[in-house]
mmCIF file of C-alpha atoms in Angstrom:
data_model
loop_
_atom_site.group_PDB
_atom_site.id
_atom_site.type_symbol
_atom_site.label_atom_id
_atom_site.label_comp_id
_atom_site.label_asym_id
_atom_site.label_seq_id
_atom_site.Cartn_x
_atom_site.Cartn_y
_atom_site.Cartn_z
ATOM 1 C CA MET A 5 19.306 15.816 7.085
ATOM 2 C CA ALA A 6 20.545 12.314 7.632
ATOM 3 C CA ALA A 7 21.031 10.204 4.559
ATOM 4 C CA LEU A 8 18.604 7.350 4.169
ATOM 5 C CA ALA A 9 20.766 5.265 1.864
ATOM 6 C CA ALA A 10 20.415 1.534 2.351
ATOM 7 C CA ARG A 11 20.784 -1.708 0.522
ATOM 8 C CA GLY A 12 17.176 -2.506 -0.333
ATOM 9 C CA THR A 13 15.084 -5.012 -2.168
ATOM 10 C CA ALA A 14 16.227 -5.429 -5.756
ATOM 11 C CA ALA A 15 12.670 -5.635 -7.073
ATOM 12 C CA LEU A 16 11.868 -2.115 -5.870
ATOM 13 C CA PRO A 17 12.517 1.077 -7.825
ATOM 14 C CA ALA A 18 15.739 2.763 -6.751
ATOM 15 C CA ARG A 19 13.978 5.764 -5.219
ATOM 16 C CA LEU A 20 11.948 3.512 -2.895
ATOM 17 C CA ARG A 21 14.751 1.275 -1.602
ATOM 18 C CA PRO A 22 15.924 3.717 1.103
ATOM 19 C CA LEU A 23 12.328 4.190 2.256
ATOM 20 C CA TRP A 24 11.662 0.471 2.370
ATOM 21 C CA ALA A 25 14.888 -0.396 4.188
ATOM 22 C CA LEU A 26 14.602 2.257 6.922
ATOM 23 C CA PRO A 27 11.775 0.616 8.926
ATOM 24 C CA ALA A 28 13.530 -2.734 8.588
ATOM 25 C CA ARG A 29 16.743 -1.327 10.095
ATOM 26 C CA ARG A 30 14.778 0.222 12.948
ATOM 27 C CA ALA A 31 12.930 -3.054 13.593
ATOM 28 C CA LEU A 32 16.193 -4.981 13.668
ATOM 29 C CA ALA A 33 17.695 -2.504 16.109
ATOM 30 C CA ALA A 34 14.649 -2.716 18.339
ATOM 31 C CA ALA A 35 14.677 -6.495 18.239
ATOM 32 C CA ALA A 36 18.376 -6.556 19.159
ATOM 33 C CA GLY A 37 17.687 -4.326 22.133
ATOM 34 C CA GLU A 38 14.840 -6.484 23.404
ATOM 35 C CA GLY A 39 16.782 -9.704 23.005
ATOM 36 C CA LYS A 40 14.734 -12.857 23.234
ATOM 37 C CA ALA A 41 12.161 -11.422 25.579
ATOM 38 C CA ALA A 42 9.481 -11.085 22.900
ATOM 39 C CA GLN A 43 9.167 -12.350 19.361
ATOM 40 C CA PRO A 44 8.856 -9.369 17.003
ATOM 41 C CA LYS A 45 5.764 -9.243 14.826
ATOM 42 C CA PRO A 46 6.299 -9.719 11.090
ATOM 43 C CA ALA A 47 6.862 -6.725 8.831
ATOM 44 C CA PHE A 48 5.060 -6.010 5.585
ATOM 45 C CA THR A 49 8.213 -6.830 3.647
ATOM 46 C CA ASP A 50 8.769 -10.250 5.199
ATOM 47 C CA GLU A 51 8.823 -13.043 2.646
ATOM 48 C CA ALA A 52 6.131 -15.093 4.417
ATOM 49 C CA VAL A 53 3.834 -12.040 4.598
ATOM 50 C CA GLN A 54 4.390 -11.139 0.955
ATOM 51 C CA THR A 55 3.687 -14.717 -0.132
ATOM 52 C CA LEU A 56 0.320 -14.760 1.643
ATOM 53 C CA LEU A 57 -0.628 -11.296 0.347
ATOM 54 C CA TYR A 58 0.224 -12.180 -3.262
ATOM 55 C CA LYS A 59 -1.750 -15.399 -2.944
ATOM 56 C CA MET A 60 -4.831 -13.520 -1.721
ATOM 57 C CA THR A 61 -4.444 -10.809 -4.354
ATOM 58 C CA GLY A 62 -5.072 -13.276 -7.173
ATOM 59 C CA LEU A 63 -4.021 -13.046 -10.791
ATOM 60 C CA ASP A 64 -6.919 -12.206 -13.091
ATOM 61 C CA LEU A 65 -5.369 -11.392 -16.479
ATOM 62 C CA HIS A 66 -8.637 -9.908 -17.753
ATOM 63 C CA LYS A 67 -8.619 -7.389 -14.895
ATOM 64 C CA VAL A 68 -4.902 -6.639 -14.954
ATOM 65 C CA PHE A 69 -4.969 -5.966 -18.710
ATOM 66 C CA ARG A 70 -8.460 -4.503 -18.979
ATOM 67 C CA PRO A 71 -8.825 -1.800 -21.658
ATOM 68 C CA GLU A 72 -7.961 1.725 -20.584
ATOM 69 C CA LYS A 73 -10.338 4.571 -21.279
ATOM 70 C CA LYS A 74 -8.590 6.202 -24.185
ATOM 71 C CA GLY A 75 -9.354 7.048 -27.782
ATOM 72 C CA LEU A 76 -11.024 4.257 -29.727
ATOM 73 C CA LYS A 77 -8.739 2.163 -31.913
ATOM 74 C CA PRO A 78 -9.560 -0.779 -34.157
ATOM 75 C CA PRO A 79 -8.867 -4.178 -32.551
ATOM 76 C CA HIS A 80 -5.641 -5.966 -33.458
ATOM 77 C CA TYR A 81 -5.831 -9.693 -34.226
ATOM 78 C CA LYS A 82 -3.050 -12.253 -34.492
ATOM 79 C CA LEU A 83 -3.078 -15.794 -35.817
ATOM 80 C CA MET A 84 -0.995 -18.030 -33.545
ATOM 81 C CA THR A 85 -0.049 -21.642 -33.281
ATOM 82 C CA GLU A 86 -0.679 -23.473 -30.011
ATOM 83 C CA ALA A 87 2.956 -23.018 -29.026
ATOM 84 C CA GLN A 88 2.883 -19.284 -29.806
ATOM 85 C CA LEU A 89 -0.305 -18.876 -27.769
ATOM 86 C CA GLU A 90 1.266 -20.614 -24.772
ATOM 87 C CA GLU A 91 4.345 -18.386 -25.037
ATOM 88 C CA ALA A 92 2.201 -15.232 -25.301
ATOM 89 C CA THR A 93 0.206 -16.353 -22.256
ATOM 90 C CA ARG A 94 3.400 -16.980 -20.285
ATOM 91 C CA LYS A 95 4.702 -13.496 -21.136
ATOM 92 C CA ALA A 96 1.352 -11.957 -20.152
ATOM 93 C CA ILE A 97 1.483 -13.698 -16.777
ATOM 94 C CA GLU A 98 5.021 -12.438 -16.147
ATOM 95 C CA GLU A 99 4.019 -8.893 -17.081
ATOM 96 C CA ALA A 100 0.923 -9.147 -14.881
ATOM 97 C CA LYS A 101 3.063 -10.163 -11.901
ATOM 98 C CA THR A 102 5.159 -7.033 -12.458
ATOM 99 C CA LYS A 103 2.025 -4.889 -12.461
ATOM 100 C CA LEU A 104 0.943 -6.487 -9.174
ATOM 101 C CA ILE A 105 4.093 -5.515 -7.231
ATOM 102 C CA MET A 106 2.717 -3.970 -4.055
ATOM 103 C CA PRO A 107 3.643 -0.400 -3.061
ATOM 104 C CA PRO A 108 5.536 -0.141 0.243
ATOM 105 C CA VAL A 109 3.743 0.372 3.533
ATOM 106 C CA LEU A 110 5.743 2.799 5.683
ATOM 107 C CA ASN A 111 5.356 4.766 8.873
ATOM 108 C CA GLU A 112 4.811 8.496 8.552
ATOM 109 C CA ARG A 113 8.061 10.415 8.186
ATOM 110 C CA GLU A 114 9.314 12.535 11.049
ATOM 111 C CA PRO A 115 8.867 16.291 10.497
ATOM 112 C CA ILE A 116 11.924 18.415 9.736
ATOM 113 C CA ASP A 117 12.435 21.305 12.145
ATOM 114 C CA ASP A 118 16.161 22.056 12.091
ATOM 115 C CA VAL A 119 17.438 25.620 12.396
ATOM 116 C CA LEU A 120 20.953 26.059 11.011
ATOM 117 C CA ALA A 121 21.590 29.709 11.867
ATOM 118 C CA GLU A 122 19.942 32.894 13.134
ATOM 119 C CA ASP A 123 21.429 35.930 11.435
ATOM 120 C CA LYS A 124 19.743 38.944 13.074
ATOM 121 C CA VAL A 125 21.716 41.278 10.800
ATOM 122 C CA LEU A 126 19.597 40.062 7.846
ATOM 123 C CA GLU A 127 16.278 40.582 9.612
ATOM 124 C CA GLY A 128 13.979 42.837 7.592
ATOM 125 C CA THR A 129 16.223 43.064 4.521
ATOM 126 C CA GLU A 130 13.817 40.911 2.491
ATOM 127 C CA THR A 131 10.062 40.347 2.557
ATOM 128 C CA ALA A 132 10.002 36.885 0.980
ATOM 129 C CA LYS A 133 11.599 33.549 1.725
ATOM 130 C CA TYR A 134 14.551 32.303 -0.334
ATOM 131 C CA VAL A 135 14.898 28.578 -1.029
ATOM 132 C CA PHE A 136 18.321 27.176 -1.907
ATOM 133 C CA THR A 137 18.388 23.766 -3.594
ATOM 134 C CA ASP A 138 21.328 21.546 -4.479
ATOM 135 C CA LEU A 139 20.739 20.661 -8.141
ATOM 136 C CA SER A 140 23.439 18.007 -8.492
ATOM 137 C CA TYR A 141 22.070 15.162 -10.586
ATOM 138 C CA SER A 142 24.102 12.486 -8.778
ATOM 139 C CA ILE A 143 22.446 13.078 -5.394
ATOM 140 C CA PRO A 144 19.339 11.041 -4.433
ATOM 141 C CA HIS A 145 16.366 13.280 -3.744
ATOM 142 C CA ARG A 146 16.084 12.056 -0.168
ATOM 143 C CA GLU A 147 19.620 13.298 0.507
ATOM 144 C CA ARG A 148 19.407 16.527 -1.488
ATOM 145 C CA PHE A 149 20.340 19.592 0.581
ATOM 146 C CA ILE A 150 17.545 22.179 0.583
ATOM 147 C CA VAL A 151 17.455 25.152 2.953
ATOM 148 C CA VAL A 152 15.221 28.172 3.450
ATOM 149 C CA ARG A 153 16.199 31.708 4.461
ATOM 150 C CA GLU A 154 13.345 33.367 6.352
ATOM 151 C CA PRO A 155 12.752 37.153 6.224
ATOM 152 C CA ASN A 156 13.681 37.315 9.914
ATOM 153 C CA GLY A 157 17.200 36.021 9.143
ATOM 154 C CA VAL A 158 16.672 32.398 10.228
ATOM 155 C CA LEU A 159 18.320 29.796 8.015
ATOM 156 C CA ARG A 160 16.644 26.402 8.371
ATOM 157 C CA LYS A 161 16.259 23.116 6.577
ATOM 158 C CA ALA A 162 13.250 22.929 4.275
ATOM 159 C CA THR A 163 10.166 21.067 5.484
ATOM 160 C CA TRP A 164 9.046 17.925 3.683
ATOM 161 C CA GLU A 165 6.327 19.851 1.832
ATOM 162 C CA GLU A 166 8.847 22.470 0.675
ATOM 163 C CA ARG A 167 11.265 19.748 -0.393
ATOM 164 C CA ASP A 168 8.571 17.968 -2.425
ATOM 165 C CA ARG A 169 7.663 21.180 -4.248
ATOM 166 C CA MET A 170 11.241 22.149 -5.032
ATOM 167 C CA ILE A 171 12.162 18.670 -6.252
ATOM 168 C CA GLN A 172 9.103 18.528 -8.495
ATOM 169 C CA ILE A 173 9.980 21.954 -9.965
ATOM 170 C CA PHE A 174 13.585 21.100 -10.779
ATOM 171 C CA PHE A 175 13.168 17.358 -11.387
ATOM 172 C CA PRO A 176 9.617 16.900 -12.701
ATOM 173 C CA LYS A 177 8.086 13.465 -12.257
ATOM 174 C CA GLU A 178 5.433 12.323 -14.705
ATOM 175 C CA GLY A 179 1.965 12.247 -13.179
ATOM 176 C CA ARG A 180 2.921 14.495 -10.238
ATOM 177 C CA ARG A 181 1.924 18.121 -9.779
ATOM 178 C CA VAL A 182 3.648 20.847 -7.784
ATOM 179 C CA ILE A 183 0.340 21.558 -6.031
ATOM 180 C CA PRO A 184 -1.629 18.346 -5.290
ATOM 181 C CA PRO A 185 -5.047 18.080 -6.990
ATOM 182 C CA THR A 186 -8.088 18.964 -4.899
ATOM 183 C CA LEU A 187 -9.282 15.398 -5.512
ATOM 184 C CA PHE A 188 -7.260 14.290 -2.510
ATOM 185 C CA LYS A 189 -9.102 16.536 -0.051
ATOM 186 C CA ASP A 190 -11.339 14.591 2.336
ATOM 187 C CA GLU A 191 -14.479 16.377 1.212
ATOM 188 C CA ASN A 192 -13.903 15.306 -2.416
ATOM 189 C CA LEU A 193 -12.866 11.692 -1.872
ATOM 190 C CA GLY A 194 -16.389 10.607 -0.992
ATOM 191 C CA THR A 195 -17.699 11.686 -4.409
ATOM 192 C CA VAL A 196 -15.021 9.652 -6.185
ATOM 193 C CA PHE A 197 -15.673 6.627 -3.983
ATOM 194 C CA GLN A 198 -19.348 6.707 -4.959
ATOM 195 C CA GLN A 199 -18.191 6.085 -8.542
ATOM 196 C CA ASP A 200 -16.188 3.011 -7.438
ATOM 197 C CA ARG A 201 -12.931 4.658 -8.537
ATOM 198 C CA HIS A 202 -10.945 3.519 -5.522
ATOM 199 C CA GLU A 203 -8.181 2.023 -7.624
ATOM 200 C CA ASP A 204 -7.838 5.242 -9.664
ATOM 201 C CA VAL A 205 -7.497 7.255 -6.453
ATOM 202 C CA LEU A 206 -4.747 4.996 -5.158
ATOM 203 C CA ASN A 207 -2.867 5.023 -8.478
ATOM 204 C CA MET A 208 -2.957 8.821 -8.554
ATOM 205 C CA CYS A 209 -1.925 8.958 -4.897
ATOM 206 C CA ILE A 210 1.160 6.832 -5.590
ATOM 207 C CA ALA A 211 2.148 9.150 -8.421
ATOM 208 C CA GLN A 212 1.560 12.350 -6.425
ATOM 209 C CA PHE A 213 2.966 11.611 -2.957
ATOM 210 C CA GLU A 214 5.944 9.881 -1.380
ATOM 211 C CA PRO A 215 4.976 6.654 0.409
ATOM 212 C CA ASP A 216 5.842 7.982 3.873
ATOM 213 C CA SER A 217 4.090 11.325 3.495
ATOM 214 C CA PRO A 218 1.017 12.116 5.646
ATOM 215 C CA ASP A 219 -1.217 12.661 2.586
ATOM 216 C CA TYR A 220 -0.193 9.334 1.045
ATOM 217 C CA ILE A 221 -1.037 7.473 4.234
ATOM 218 C CA ARG A 222 -4.269 9.431 4.811
ATOM 219 C CA VAL A 223 -5.654 8.812 1.305
ATOM 220 C CA HIS A 224 -4.814 5.097 1.454
ATOM 221 C CA HIS A 225 -6.467 4.700 4.854
ATOM 222 C CA ARG A 226 -9.575 6.595 3.761
ATOM 223 C CA THR A 227 -9.838 4.399 0.678
ATOM 224 C CA TYR A 228 -9.476 1.173 2.666
ATOM 225 C CA GLU A 229 -12.048 2.331 5.219
ATOM 226 C CA ASP A 230 -14.600 3.130 2.493
ATOM 227 C CA ILE A 231 -14.091 -0.298 0.908
ATOM 228 C CA GLU A 232 -14.466 -1.961 4.310
ATOM 229 C CA LYS A 233 -17.604 0.056 5.094
ATOM 230 C CA HIS A 234 -19.366 -0.903 1.845
ATOM 231 C CA GLY A 235 -17.875 -4.376 1.387
ATOM 232 C CA LYS A 236 -16.386 -3.520 -2.030
ATOM 233 C CA TYR A 237 -13.257 -5.641 -1.597
ATOM 234 C CA ASP A 238 -13.410 -7.011 -5.122
ATOM 235 C CA LEU A 239 -12.621 -3.554 -6.518
ATOM 236 C CA LEU A 240 -8.990 -4.020 -5.450
ATOM 237 C CA ARG A 241 -8.679 -7.758 -6.000
ATOM 238 C CA SER A 242 -6.067 -8.577 -8.677
ATOM 239 C CA THR A 243 -4.545 -5.095 -8.292
ATOM 240 C CA ARG A 244 -1.314 -3.996 -6.611
ATOM 241 C CA HIS A 245 -3.362 -2.368 -3.836
ATOM 242 C CA PHE A 246 -5.105 -5.469 -2.481
ATOM 243 C CA GLY A 247 -2.190 -6.561 -0.288
ATOM 244 C CA GLY A 248 -1.899 -3.151 1.352
ATOM 245 C CA MET A 249 -5.641 -3.167 2.103
ATOM 246 C CA VAL A 250 -5.430 -6.642 3.690
ATOM 247 C CA TRP A 251 -2.443 -5.571 5.795
ATOM 248 C CA TYR A 252 -4.299 -2.428 6.958
ATOM 249 C CA LEU A 253 -7.459 -4.330 7.910
ATOM 250 C CA LEU A 254 -5.719 -7.195 9.720
ATOM 251 C CA SER A 255 -3.419 -4.823 11.605
ATOM 252 C CA ARG A 256 -6.601 -3.264 13.047
ATOM 253 C CA LYS A 257 -8.332 -6.630 13.598
ATOM 254 C CA LYS A 258 -10.941 -5.947 10.925
ATOM 255 C CA ALA A 259 -10.996 -9.327 9.240
ATOM 256 C CA ASP A 260 -14.692 -10.231 9.384
ATOM 257 C CA GLY A 261 -15.994 -8.407 6.314
ATOM 258 C CA LEU A 262 -13.220 -9.593 4.024
ATOM 259 C CA LEU A 263 -13.503 -13.148 5.409
ATOM 260 C CA ILE A 264 -17.220 -13.251 4.599
ATOM 261 C CA ASP A 265 -16.523 -11.921 1.104
ATOM 262 C CA MET A 266 -13.922 -14.614 0.456
ATOM 263 C CA ILE A 267 -16.181 -17.410 1.659
ATOM 264 C CA ASN A 268 -19.121 -16.152 -0.416
ATOM 265 C CA ARG A 269 -16.860 -16.155 -3.492
ATOM 266 C CA ASP A 270 -15.694 -19.732 -2.768
ATOM 267 C CA LEU A 271 -12.161 -18.482 -2.079
ATOM 268 C CA LEU A 272 -11.588 -20.775 0.893
ATOM 269 C CA ASP A 273 -7.828 -20.961 0.329
ATOM 270 C CA ASP A 274 -7.677 -17.175 0.464
ATOM 271 C CA ALA A 275 -9.808 -17.203 3.624
ATOM 272 C CA THR A 276 -7.366 -19.638 5.224
ATOM 273 C CA SER A 277 -4.432 -17.428 4.200
ATOM 274 C CA LEU A 278 -6.264 -14.453 5.705
ATOM 275 C CA ILE A 279 -6.597 -16.151 9.090
ATOM 276 C CA THR A 280 -2.996 -17.389 8.920
ATOM 277 C CA LEU A 281 -1.756 -13.833 8.394
ATOM 278 C CA TYR A 282 -4.059 -12.593 11.168
ATOM 279 C CA HIS A 283 -2.425 -15.062 13.548
ATOM 280 C CA MET A 284 1.037 -13.922 12.455
ATOM 281 C CA LEU A 285 0.131 -10.317 13.264
ATOM 282 C CA HIS A 286 -1.657 -11.167 16.518
ATOM 283 C CA PRO A 287 0.072 -14.283 17.923
ATOM 284 C CA GLU A 288 -1.296 -13.523 21.385
ATOM 285 C CA CYS A 289 -4.957 -14.047 20.387
ATOM 286 C CA GLN A 290 -6.852 -17.179 21.472
ATOM 287 C CA SER A 291 -7.405 -18.553 17.984
ATOM 288 C CA ALA A 292 -3.686 -18.280 17.153
ATOM 289 C CA LYS A 293 -2.801 -20.299 20.244
ATOM 290 C CA ALA A 294 -5.510 -22.879 19.540
ATOM 291 C CA ALA A 295 -4.471 -23.197 15.893
ATOM 292 C CA LYS A 296 -0.859 -23.749 16.903
ATOM 293 C CA GLU A 297 -1.652 -26.310 19.601
ATOM 294 C CA GLN A 298 -4.135 -28.302 17.491
ATOM 295 C CA LYS A 299 -2.371 -27.723 14.148
ATOM 296 C CA LEU A 300 -5.617 -26.589 12.531
ATOM 297 C CA GLN A 301 -6.002 -25.983 8.802
ATOM 298 C CA GLY A 302 -8.668 -25.126 6.260
ATOM 299 C CA VAL A 303 -12.262 -24.855 7.509
ATOM 300 C CA ASP A 304 -11.271 -25.867 11.050
ATOM 301 C CA LEU A 305 -8.840 -22.926 11.203
ATOM 302 C CA ILE A 306 -11.602 -20.547 10.131
ATOM 303 C CA LYS A 307 -14.092 -22.005 12.627
ATOM 304 C CA VAL A 308 -11.815 -21.542 15.634
ATOM 305 C CA PHE A 309 -11.155 -17.954 14.549
ATOM 306 C CA VAL A 310 -14.897 -17.284 14.257
ATOM 307 C CA LYS A 311 -15.619 -18.643 17.756
ATOM 308 C CA THR A 312 -12.887 -16.693 19.542
ATOM 309 C CA GLU A 313 -12.132 -13.530 17.559
ATOM 310 C CA SER A 314 -14.982 -12.639 15.220
ATOM 311 C CA GLN A 315 -17.492 -9.866 15.914
ATOM 312 C CA ARG A 316 -19.867 -11.239 13.254
ATOM 313 C CA GLU A 317 -19.939 -14.907 14.173
ATOM 314 C CA GLY A 318 -23.477 -15.522 12.943
ATOM 315 C CA TYR A 319 -22.836 -14.132 9.440
ATOM 316 C CA ILE A 320 -19.641 -16.124 8.995
ATOM 317 C CA GLN A 321 -21.244 -19.331 10.295
ATOM 318 C CA LEU A 322 -24.032 -18.965 7.729
ATOM 319 C CA ALA A 323 -21.508 -18.313 4.974
ATOM 320 C CA LEU A 324 -19.502 -21.398 5.975
ATOM 321 C CA GLN A 325 -22.651 -23.509 6.142
ATOM 322 C CA ALA A 326 -23.684 -22.405 2.655
ATOM 323 C CA TYR A 327 -20.190 -23.170 1.352
ATOM 324 C CA GLU A 328 -20.123 -26.651 2.900
ATOM 325 C CA GLU A 329 -23.615 -27.448 1.537
ATOM 326 C CA ALA A 330 -22.551 -26.336 -1.932
ATOM 327 C CA MET A 331 -19.440 -28.489 -1.739
ATOM 328 C CA ALA A 332 -21.471 -31.492 -0.576
ATOM 329 C CA THR A 333 -23.940 -31.047 -3.433
ATOM 330 C CA SER A 334 -21.097 -30.710 -5.914
ATOM 331 C CA SER A 335 -19.438 -33.884 -4.625
ATOM 332 C CA ALA A 336 -22.672 -35.821 -4.762
ATOM 333 C CA SER A 337 -23.311 -34.879 -8.381
#
């Protein structure tokens, strides 16, 4: 199996850097092949994209540091001077930013189907498969050599699922199980979503699966679709999952529901950032061209998007009208 080593983003954990860098290398290679014929669309890791996503995510310290459901403990109080309080607040903000680092968004990994040898002389000598794993500690898990000997004598590379199980057995990761919990089955996710535990599902998914595995991608997409269906966007606001949800929805041109939610919550700057990112992902759309030609910003940028791209123009127009009336009343008072 080809090594996926790459120089990645320093802010990412070491085990994710190869995963994050791989799509970037492929995108660069594709862009080099196409030349200047077409401008490549931005990637999730691009600085401009990340800036907009972090801005929309928000930083609510009360939500980031909300109490966890554990055993009850007496509250702990501290007497601080004004300077000490400012320093403690600064540290809390820095820690909150660390907690809001977004997980990577990757394409699904290619299946492994490599046969190394077919030894007919071994056919029928065993009734079970044998898995051979390189246990060297210095080797990254993505490069670890794992092969399987079939009862029919075929020696092949292990599939991704087999690799994940073997690595978890020999190098256990906290929060991950050898056999994934039944919670992640489609028929069980709906029950958890009814309890508004979308964030818990995503946190458990990150711990259980690799970010390019089919189950990781499936669970994330199911979660985003349920939030979109019921308009529960605020469940992920000020969490590390909000940016991934925005990216998923805009990539599929599903901006209307989230746009209405932002306007209703008086988050007009976030709504503007949402449309800006939409135009970056879909530069060929009419509103992107109009915004570029007329240099539109703020409410005008939203209005041109609503007229040309939105499927729920009436709802958004009413939301904008209510926002503008509230702003006029506030200014008058």
